[in-house]
CSV table of C-alpha atoms and ligand atoms in Angstrom, one decimal:
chain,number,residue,atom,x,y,z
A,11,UNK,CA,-33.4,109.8,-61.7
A,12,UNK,CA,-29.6,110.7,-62.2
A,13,UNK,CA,-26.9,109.5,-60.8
A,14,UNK,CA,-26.8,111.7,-57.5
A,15,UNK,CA,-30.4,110.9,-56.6
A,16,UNK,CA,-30.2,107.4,-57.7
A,17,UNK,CA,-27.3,107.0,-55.2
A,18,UNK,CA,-29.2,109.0,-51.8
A,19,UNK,CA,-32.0,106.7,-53.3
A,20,UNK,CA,-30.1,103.8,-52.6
A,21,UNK,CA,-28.3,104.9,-49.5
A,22,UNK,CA,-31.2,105.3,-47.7
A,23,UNK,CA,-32.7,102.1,-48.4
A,24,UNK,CA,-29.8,100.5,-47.2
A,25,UNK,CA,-29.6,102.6,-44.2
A,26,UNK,CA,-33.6,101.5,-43.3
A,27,UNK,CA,-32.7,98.0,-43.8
A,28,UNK,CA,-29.4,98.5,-41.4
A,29,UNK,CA,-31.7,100.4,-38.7
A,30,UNK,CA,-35.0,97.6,-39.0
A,31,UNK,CA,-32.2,95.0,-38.1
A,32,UNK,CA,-30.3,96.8,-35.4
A,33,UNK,CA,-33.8,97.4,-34.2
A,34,UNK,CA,-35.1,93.6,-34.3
A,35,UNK,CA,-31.9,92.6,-32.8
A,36,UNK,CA,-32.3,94.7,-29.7
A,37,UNK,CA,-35.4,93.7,-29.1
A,38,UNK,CA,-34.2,90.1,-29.5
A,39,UNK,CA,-31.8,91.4,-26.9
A,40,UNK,CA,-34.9,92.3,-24.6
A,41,UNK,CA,-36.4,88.8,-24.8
A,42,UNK,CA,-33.0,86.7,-23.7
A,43,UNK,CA,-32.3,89.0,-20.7
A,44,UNK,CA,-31.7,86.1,-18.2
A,45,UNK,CA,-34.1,86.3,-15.4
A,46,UNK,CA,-32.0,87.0,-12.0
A,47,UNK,CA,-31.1,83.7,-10.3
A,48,UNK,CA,-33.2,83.1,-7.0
A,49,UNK,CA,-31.4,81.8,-4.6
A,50,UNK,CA,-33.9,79.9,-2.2
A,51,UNK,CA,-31.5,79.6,0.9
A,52,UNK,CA,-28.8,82.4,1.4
A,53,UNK,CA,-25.8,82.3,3.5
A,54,UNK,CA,-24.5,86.0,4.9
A,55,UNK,CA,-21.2,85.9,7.7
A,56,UNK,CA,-20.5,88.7,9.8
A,57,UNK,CA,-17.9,89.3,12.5
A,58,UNK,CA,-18.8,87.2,16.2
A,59,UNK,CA,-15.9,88.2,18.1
A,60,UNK,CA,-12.6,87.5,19.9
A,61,UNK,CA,-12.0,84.4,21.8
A,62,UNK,CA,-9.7,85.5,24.6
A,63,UNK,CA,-6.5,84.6,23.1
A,64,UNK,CA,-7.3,87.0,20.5
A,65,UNK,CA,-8.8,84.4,17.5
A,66,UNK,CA,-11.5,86.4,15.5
A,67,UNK,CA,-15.0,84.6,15.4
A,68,UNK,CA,-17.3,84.4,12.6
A,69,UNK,CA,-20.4,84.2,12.8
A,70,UNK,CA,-22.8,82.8,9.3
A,71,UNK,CA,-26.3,82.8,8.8
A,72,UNK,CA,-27.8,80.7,6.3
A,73,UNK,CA,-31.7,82.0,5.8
A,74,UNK,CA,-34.5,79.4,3.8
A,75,UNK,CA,-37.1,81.3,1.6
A,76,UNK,CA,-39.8,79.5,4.1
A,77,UNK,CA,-38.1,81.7,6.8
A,78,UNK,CA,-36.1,79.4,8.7
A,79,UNK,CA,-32.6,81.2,9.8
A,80,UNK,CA,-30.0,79.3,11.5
A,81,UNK,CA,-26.5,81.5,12.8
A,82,UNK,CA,-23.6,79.1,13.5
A,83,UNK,CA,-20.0,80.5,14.5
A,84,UNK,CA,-16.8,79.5,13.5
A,85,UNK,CA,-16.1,79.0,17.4
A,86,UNK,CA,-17.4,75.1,18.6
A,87,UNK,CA,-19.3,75.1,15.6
A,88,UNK,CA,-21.9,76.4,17.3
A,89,UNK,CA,-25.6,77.0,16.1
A,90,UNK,CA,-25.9,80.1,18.5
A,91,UNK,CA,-29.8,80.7,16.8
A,92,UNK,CA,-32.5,78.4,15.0
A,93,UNK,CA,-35.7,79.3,14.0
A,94,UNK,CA,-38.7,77.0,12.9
A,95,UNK,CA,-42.4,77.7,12.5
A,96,UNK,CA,-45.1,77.2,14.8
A,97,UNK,CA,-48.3,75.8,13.6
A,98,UNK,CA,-49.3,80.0,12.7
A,99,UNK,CA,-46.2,80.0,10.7
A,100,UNK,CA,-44.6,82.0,13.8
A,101,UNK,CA,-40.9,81.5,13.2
A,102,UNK,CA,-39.3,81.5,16.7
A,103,UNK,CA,-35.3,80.6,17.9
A,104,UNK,CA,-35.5,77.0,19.3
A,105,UNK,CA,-32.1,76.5,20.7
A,106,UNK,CA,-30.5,77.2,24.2
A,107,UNK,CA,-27.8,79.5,24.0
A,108,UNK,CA,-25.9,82.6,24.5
A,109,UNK,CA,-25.8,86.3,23.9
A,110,UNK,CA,-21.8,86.8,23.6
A,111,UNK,CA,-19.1,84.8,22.8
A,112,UNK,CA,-17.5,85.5,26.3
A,113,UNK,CA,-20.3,83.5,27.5
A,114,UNK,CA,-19.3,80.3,25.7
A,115,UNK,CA,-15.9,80.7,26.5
A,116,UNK,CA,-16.6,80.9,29.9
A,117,UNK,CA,-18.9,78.3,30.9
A,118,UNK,CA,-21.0,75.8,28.7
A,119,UNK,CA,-22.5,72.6,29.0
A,120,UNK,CA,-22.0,72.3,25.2
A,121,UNK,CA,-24.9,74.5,23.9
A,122,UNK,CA,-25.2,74.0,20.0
A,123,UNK,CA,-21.9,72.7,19.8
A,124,UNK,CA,-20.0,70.2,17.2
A,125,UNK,CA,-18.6,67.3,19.6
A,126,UNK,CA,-15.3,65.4,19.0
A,127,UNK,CA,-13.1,63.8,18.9
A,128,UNK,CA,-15.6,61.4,21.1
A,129,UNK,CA,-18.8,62.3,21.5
A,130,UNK,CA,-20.0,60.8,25.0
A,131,UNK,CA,-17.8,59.3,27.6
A,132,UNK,CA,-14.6,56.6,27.6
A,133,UNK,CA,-13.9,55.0,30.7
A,134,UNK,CA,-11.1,56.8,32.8
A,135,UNK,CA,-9.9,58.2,29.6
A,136,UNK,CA,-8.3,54.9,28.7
A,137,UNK,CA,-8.1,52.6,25.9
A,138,UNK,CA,-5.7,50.8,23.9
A,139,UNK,CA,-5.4,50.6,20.0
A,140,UNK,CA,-3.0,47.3,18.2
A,141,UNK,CA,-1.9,47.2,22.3
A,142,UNK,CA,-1.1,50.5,22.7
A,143,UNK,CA,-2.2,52.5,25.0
A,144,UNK,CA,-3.7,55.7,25.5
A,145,UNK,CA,-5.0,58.3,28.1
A,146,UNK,CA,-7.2,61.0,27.5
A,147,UNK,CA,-7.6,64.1,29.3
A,148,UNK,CA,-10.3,63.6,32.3
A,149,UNK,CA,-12.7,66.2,32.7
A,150,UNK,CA,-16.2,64.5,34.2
A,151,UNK,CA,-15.2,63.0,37.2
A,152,UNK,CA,-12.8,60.0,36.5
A,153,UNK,CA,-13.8,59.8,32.6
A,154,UNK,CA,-13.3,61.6,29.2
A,155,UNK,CA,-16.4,63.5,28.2
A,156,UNK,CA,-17.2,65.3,25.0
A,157,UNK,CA,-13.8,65.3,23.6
A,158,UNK,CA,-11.6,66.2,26.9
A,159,UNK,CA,-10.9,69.5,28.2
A,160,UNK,CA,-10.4,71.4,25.1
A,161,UNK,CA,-13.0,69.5,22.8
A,162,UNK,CA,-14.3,70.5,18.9
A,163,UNK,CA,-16.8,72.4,20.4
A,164,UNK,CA,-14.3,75.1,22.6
A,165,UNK,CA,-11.6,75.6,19.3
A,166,UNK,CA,-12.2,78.1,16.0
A,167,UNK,CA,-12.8,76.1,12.9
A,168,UNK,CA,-12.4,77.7,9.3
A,169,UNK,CA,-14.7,78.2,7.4
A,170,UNK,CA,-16.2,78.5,4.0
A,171,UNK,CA,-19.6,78.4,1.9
A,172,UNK,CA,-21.1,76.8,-1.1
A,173,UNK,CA,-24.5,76.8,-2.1
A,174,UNK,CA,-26.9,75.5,-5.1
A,175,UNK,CA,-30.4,77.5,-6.5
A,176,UNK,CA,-32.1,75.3,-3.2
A,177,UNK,CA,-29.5,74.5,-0.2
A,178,UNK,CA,-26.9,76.8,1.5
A,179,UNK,CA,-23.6,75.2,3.2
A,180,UNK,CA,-20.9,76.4,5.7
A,181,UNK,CA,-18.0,73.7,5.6
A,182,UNK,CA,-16.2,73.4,8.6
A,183,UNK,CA,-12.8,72.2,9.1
A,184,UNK,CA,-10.7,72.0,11.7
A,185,UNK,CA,-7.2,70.0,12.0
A,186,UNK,CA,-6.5,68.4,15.3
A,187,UNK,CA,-3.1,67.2,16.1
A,188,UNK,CA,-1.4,64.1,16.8
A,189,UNK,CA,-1.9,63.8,20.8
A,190,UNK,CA,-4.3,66.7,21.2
A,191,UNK,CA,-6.4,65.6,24.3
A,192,UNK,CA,-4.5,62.7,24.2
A,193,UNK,CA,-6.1,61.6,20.6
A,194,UNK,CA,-3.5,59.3,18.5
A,195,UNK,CA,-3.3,61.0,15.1
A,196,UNK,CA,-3.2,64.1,13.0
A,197,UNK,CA,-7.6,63.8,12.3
A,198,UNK,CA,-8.6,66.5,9.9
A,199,UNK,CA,-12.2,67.2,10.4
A,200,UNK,CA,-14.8,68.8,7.9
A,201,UNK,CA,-18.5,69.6,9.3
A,202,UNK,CA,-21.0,70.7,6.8
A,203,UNK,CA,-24.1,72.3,7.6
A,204,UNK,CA,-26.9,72.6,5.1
A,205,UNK,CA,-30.1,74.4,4.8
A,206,UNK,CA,-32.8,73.7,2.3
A,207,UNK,CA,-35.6,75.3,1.6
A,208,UNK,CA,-37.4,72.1,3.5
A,209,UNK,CA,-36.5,73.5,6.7
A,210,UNK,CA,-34.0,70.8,6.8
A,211,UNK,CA,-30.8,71.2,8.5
A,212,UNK,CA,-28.3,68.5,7.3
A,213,UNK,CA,-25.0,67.9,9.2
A,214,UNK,CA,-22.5,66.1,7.2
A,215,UNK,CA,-18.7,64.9,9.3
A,216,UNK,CA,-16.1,63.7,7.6
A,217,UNK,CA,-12.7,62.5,8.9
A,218,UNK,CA,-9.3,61.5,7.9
A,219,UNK,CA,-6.3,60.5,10.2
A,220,UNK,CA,-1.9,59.7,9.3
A,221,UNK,CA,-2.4,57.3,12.5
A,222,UNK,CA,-5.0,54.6,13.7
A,223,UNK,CA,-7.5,56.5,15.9
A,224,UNK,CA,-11.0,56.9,17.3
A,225,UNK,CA,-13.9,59.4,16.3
A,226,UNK,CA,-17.3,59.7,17.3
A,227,UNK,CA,-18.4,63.0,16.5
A,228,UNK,CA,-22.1,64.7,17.3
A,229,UNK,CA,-23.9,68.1,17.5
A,230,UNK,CA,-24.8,69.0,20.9
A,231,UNK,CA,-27.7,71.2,20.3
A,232,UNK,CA,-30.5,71.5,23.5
A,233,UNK,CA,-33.7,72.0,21.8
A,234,UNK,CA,-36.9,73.8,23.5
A,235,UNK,CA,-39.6,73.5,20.7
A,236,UNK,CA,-42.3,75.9,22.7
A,237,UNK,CA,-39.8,78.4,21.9
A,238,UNK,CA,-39.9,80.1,25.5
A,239,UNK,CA,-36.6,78.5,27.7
A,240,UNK,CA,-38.2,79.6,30.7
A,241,UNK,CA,-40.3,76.3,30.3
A,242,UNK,CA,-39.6,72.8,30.9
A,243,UNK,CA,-39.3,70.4,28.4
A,244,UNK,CA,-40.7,67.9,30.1
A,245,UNK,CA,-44.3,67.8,28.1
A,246,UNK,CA,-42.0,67.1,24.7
A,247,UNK,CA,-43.1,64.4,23.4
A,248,UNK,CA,-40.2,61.9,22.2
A,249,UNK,CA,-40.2,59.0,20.1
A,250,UNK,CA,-37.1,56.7,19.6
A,251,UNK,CA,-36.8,54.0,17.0
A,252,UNK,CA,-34.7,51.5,19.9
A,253,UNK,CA,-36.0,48.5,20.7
A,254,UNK,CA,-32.6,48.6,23.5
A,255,UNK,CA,-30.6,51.1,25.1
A,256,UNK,CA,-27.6,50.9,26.7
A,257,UNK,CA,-27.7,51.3,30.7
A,258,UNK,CA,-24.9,52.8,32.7
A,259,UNK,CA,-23.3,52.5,35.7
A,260,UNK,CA,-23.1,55.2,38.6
A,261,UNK,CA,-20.4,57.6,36.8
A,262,UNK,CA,-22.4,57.2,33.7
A,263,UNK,CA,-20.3,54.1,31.4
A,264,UNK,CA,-21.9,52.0,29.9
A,265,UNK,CA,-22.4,48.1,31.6
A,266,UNK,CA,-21.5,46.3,28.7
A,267,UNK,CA,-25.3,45.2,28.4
A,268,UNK,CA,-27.7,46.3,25.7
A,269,UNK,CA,-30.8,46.2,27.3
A,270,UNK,CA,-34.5,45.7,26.2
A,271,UNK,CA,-36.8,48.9,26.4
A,272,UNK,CA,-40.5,47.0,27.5
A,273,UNK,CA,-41.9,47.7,30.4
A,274,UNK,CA,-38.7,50.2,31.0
A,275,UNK,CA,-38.9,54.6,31.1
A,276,UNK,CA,-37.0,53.7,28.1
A,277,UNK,CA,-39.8,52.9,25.8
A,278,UNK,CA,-40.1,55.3,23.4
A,279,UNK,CA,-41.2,53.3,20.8
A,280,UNK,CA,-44.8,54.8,21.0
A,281,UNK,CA,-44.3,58.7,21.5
A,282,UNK,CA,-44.3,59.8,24.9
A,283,UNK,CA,-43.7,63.2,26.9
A,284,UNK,CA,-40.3,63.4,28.6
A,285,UNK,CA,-42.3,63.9,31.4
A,286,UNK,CA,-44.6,61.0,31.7
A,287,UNK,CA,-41.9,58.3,33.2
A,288,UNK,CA,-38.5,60.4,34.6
A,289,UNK,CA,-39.9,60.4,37.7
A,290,UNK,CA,-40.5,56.7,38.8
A,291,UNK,CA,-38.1,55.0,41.0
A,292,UNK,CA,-35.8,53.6,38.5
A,293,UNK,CA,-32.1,53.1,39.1
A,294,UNK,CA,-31.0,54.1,35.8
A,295,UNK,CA,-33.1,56.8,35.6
A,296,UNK,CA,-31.2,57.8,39.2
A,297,UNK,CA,-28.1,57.4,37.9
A,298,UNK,CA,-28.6,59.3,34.8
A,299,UNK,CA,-30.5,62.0,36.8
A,300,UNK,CA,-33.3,61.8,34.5
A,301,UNK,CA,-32.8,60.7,30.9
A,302,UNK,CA,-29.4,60.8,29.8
A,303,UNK,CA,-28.6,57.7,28.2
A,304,UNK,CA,-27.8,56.3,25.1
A,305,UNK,CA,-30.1,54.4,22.6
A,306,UNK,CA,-29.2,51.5,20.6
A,307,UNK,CA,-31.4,52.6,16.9
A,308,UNK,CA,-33.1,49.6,14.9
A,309,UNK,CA,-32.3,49.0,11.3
A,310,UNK,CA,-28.8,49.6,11.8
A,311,UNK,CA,-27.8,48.8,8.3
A,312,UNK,CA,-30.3,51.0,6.4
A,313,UNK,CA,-28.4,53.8,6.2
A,314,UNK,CA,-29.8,57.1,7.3
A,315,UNK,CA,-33.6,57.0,8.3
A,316,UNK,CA,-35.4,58.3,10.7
A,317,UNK,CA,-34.1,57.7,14.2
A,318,UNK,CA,-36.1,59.5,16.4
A,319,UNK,CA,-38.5,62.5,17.0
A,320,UNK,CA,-39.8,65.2,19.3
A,321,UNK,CA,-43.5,67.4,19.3
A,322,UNK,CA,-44.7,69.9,21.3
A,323,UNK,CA,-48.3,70.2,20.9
A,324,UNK,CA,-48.8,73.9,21.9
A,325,UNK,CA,-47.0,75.5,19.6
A,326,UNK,CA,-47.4,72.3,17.3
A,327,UNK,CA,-44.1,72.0,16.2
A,328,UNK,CA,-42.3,68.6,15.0
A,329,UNK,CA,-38.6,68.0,15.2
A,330,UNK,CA,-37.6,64.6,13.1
A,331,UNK,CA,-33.9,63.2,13.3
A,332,UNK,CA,-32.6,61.1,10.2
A,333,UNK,CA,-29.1,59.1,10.4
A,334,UNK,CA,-26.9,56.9,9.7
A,335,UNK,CA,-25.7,56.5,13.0
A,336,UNK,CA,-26.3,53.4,15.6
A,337,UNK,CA,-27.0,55.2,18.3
A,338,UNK,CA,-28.9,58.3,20.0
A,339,UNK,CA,-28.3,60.1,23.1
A,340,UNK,CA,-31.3,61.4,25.1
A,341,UNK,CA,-30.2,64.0,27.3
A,342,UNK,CA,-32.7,66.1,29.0
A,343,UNK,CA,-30.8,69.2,30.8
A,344,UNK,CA,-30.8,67.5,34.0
A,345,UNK,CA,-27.5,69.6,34.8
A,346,UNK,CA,-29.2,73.2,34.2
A,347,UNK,CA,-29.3,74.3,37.8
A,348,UNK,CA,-30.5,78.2,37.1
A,349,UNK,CA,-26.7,79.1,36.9
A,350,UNK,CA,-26.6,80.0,33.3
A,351,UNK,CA,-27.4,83.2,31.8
A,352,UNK,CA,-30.7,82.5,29.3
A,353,UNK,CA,-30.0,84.5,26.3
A,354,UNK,CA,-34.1,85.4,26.5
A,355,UNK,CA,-33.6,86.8,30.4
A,356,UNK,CA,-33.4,84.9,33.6
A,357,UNK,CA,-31.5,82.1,34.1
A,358,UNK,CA,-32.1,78.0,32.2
A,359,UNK,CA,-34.2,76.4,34.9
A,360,UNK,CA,-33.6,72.5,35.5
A,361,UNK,CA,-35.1,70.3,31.9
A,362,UNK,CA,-35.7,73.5,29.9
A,363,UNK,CA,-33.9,72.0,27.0
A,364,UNK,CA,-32.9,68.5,25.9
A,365,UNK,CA,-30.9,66.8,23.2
A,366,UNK,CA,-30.7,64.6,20.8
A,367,UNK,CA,-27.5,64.0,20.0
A,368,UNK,CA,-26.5,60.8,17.0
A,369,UNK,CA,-23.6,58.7,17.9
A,370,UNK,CA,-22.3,55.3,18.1
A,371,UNK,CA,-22.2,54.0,21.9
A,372,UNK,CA,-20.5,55.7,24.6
A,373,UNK,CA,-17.1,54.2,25.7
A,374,UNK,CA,-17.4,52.0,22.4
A,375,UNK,CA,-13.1,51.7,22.6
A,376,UNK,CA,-13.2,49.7,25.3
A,377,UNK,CA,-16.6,47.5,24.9
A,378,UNK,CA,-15.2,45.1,21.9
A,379,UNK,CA,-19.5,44.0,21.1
A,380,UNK,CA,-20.1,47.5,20.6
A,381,UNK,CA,-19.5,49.1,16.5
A,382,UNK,CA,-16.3,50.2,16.7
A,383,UNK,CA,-15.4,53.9,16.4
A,384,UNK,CA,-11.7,53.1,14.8
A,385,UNK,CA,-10.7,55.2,12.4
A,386,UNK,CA,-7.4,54.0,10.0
A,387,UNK,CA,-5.4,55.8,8.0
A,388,UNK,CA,-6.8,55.5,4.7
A,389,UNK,CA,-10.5,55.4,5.5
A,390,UNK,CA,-12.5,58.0,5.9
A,391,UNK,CA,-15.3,58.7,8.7
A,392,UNK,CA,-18.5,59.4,7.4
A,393,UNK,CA,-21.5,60.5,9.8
A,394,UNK,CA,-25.1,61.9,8.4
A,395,UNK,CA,-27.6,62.9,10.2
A,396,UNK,CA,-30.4,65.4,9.3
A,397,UNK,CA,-32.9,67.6,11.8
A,398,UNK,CA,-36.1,68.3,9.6
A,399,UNK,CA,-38.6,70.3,11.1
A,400,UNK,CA,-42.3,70.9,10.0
A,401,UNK,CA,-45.6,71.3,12.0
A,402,UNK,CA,-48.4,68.7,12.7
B,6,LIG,C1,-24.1,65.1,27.5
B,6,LIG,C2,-23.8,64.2,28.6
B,6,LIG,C3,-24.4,64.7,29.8
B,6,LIG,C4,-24.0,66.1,30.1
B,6,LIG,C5,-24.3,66.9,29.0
B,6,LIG,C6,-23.7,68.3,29.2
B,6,LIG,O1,-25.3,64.9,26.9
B,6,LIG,O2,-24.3,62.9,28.4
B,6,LIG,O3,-24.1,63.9,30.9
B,6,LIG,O4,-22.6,66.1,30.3
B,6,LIG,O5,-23.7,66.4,27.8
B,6,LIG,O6,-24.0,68.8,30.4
């Protein structure tokens, strides 16, 4: 061979050996192409619309791979839509609500809504922290319900979203102002509301105040679990974890007494429908106008577990309440009168939703045997509870 061939000779050996490892490295390429991350729970937001002092209103959707799909807006906090299987895996909305946001605006007995600063009702809006004293804004008669006039669940809270490979979150936050309502204390609030893929709906609160206060916050969500609000709830069948509840007087505050469920309507220790008791002569019952009373939860100081539960056997679906809270509120729509629009048609008949809504007593400020709902500057408020949902 000369020089000249020698050389090509050599050249192209070289430029084989180049090519075989360009080639073997793309195809090592091929194998480490990272598979596209599945996200199990997503979280979309869209526009709601306009309160009518012109604040926009978002509205998010977080969406499970099981097919669960829960819409919350930034107004109230408010779970507008929530959807949960049947036992034909028949995924069907479960909550009392509205079409439009004018309709919340306008008149609500809290449908779906984030409650605060007090959940429930203080006694003529009074009460008195280190001796001094306070008056809230009264808006049920001569008490303070739900947070006053202009509670958490009637402003716009901002909003953002995280999420892992299995949960989706929209945190909540909204900053209410020393006096608002009459509230001592600038209270930052921050609400998060997680799916999993478990069909599991936590709710996380968390609090923080520059001046000694009180907060008892709650979601205020009327559940119908045959998924048609033109029926009554009332063959639901409940279960509370409460060996006592707390009976009330005729404008609905608490006695000061914490009394034992047996032989009561308020035995839920074995599950019962809603139905089965609310109509015997019973003066609580009277007062409340059915169940709306709050219960005082066994194993106080276990943390979150499971509080209390509700099953409807048609459709076979099982609601399941975990948290950390001391007490639940059983409220069974004994105010819906047929005057609000139904956002299936027709109107919401008398019982055709109820709640169940976690919180530590009503009136707990001014009952000094009840767990206080003081918050210090300093501390921060922690509430957990979770709504699981699955079929038996
Ligand atoms: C709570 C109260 C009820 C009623 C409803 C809303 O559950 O305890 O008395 O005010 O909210 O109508």
């Amino acid at each position: 061979m000369n020089r000249l061939k020698r050389s090509i000779y050599v050249l192209s050996l070289l430029s084989i050996a180049f090519l075989s490892v360009q080639c073997k490295s793309e195809k090592k390429k091929e194998v480490e192409v990272v598979p596209e991350k599945i996200n199990l729970v997503t979280i979309s937001k869209e526009a709601y619309g306009t309160t009518s002092d012109s604040i926009a209103v978002d509205k998010y959707t977080l969406k499970n791979e099981k097919g669960m799909e829960i819409d919350i807006i930034t107004y109230g906090g408010i779970i507008t839509k929530w959807t949960a299987p049947d036992k034909n895996n028949n995924y069907q909305d479960i909550v009392l609500g509205y079409n439009t946001l004018a309709e919340y605006e306008k008149a609500t007995p809290y449908f779906g809504a984030l409650i605060g600063r007090y959940g429930n009702r203080i006694a003529k809006g009074k009460f008195s922290i280190d001796g001094v004293k306070y008056t809230l804004n009264a808006n049920d008669g001569p008490n303070h319900l739900h947070g006053g006039v202009k509670g958490f669940d009637k402003v716009v809270w901002t909003a953002a979203e995280t999420s892992t490979d299995s949960t989706a979150s929209i945190i909540l936050t909204y900053l209410s102002k020393d006096l608002e309502e009459g509230y001592p204390g600038n209270l930052k609030t921050i609400v998060t509301y997680t799916l999993t893929n478990d069909n599991e709906l936590l709710v996380d609160y968390k609090a923080t105040t520059d001046k000694k206060t009180i907060v008892n916050l709650t979601q205020h969500s009327y559940f119908n679990l045959s998924g048609d609000f033109s029926k009554p709830i009332l063959d639901h069948e409940i279960a509370i974890n409460a060996d006592k509840f707390v009976p009330v007087d005729a404008t609905l505050i608490p006695t000061g007494e914490l009394k034992d469920v047996t032989n009561t309507p308020f035995d839920f220790r074995i599950a019962k429908t809603i139905g089965k008791e609310i109509g015997v002569k019973d003066e609580q019952l009277t007062r409340g106008l059915g169940y709306d009373h709050c219960w005082v939860l066994n194993n106080q100081n276990e943390g979150v577990r499971l509080t209390a539960s509700a099953y409807e056997k048609e459709s076979g679906r099982l609601l399941e309440i975990f948290s950390d809270e001391p007490g639940i509120q059983l409220y069974t729509g004994n105010f819906l009168d047929d005057t609000l629009q139904n956002k299936q048609g027709g109107t919401y008949a008398h019982r055709t939703g109820f709640c169940l809504e976690t919180q530590h007593y009503p009136d707990s400020p001014n009952q000094k045997d009840f767990p206080s709902t003081v918050l210090s500057p300093g501390q921060t408020y922690n509430s957990k509870t979770t709504f699981k949902f699955s079929v038996k």
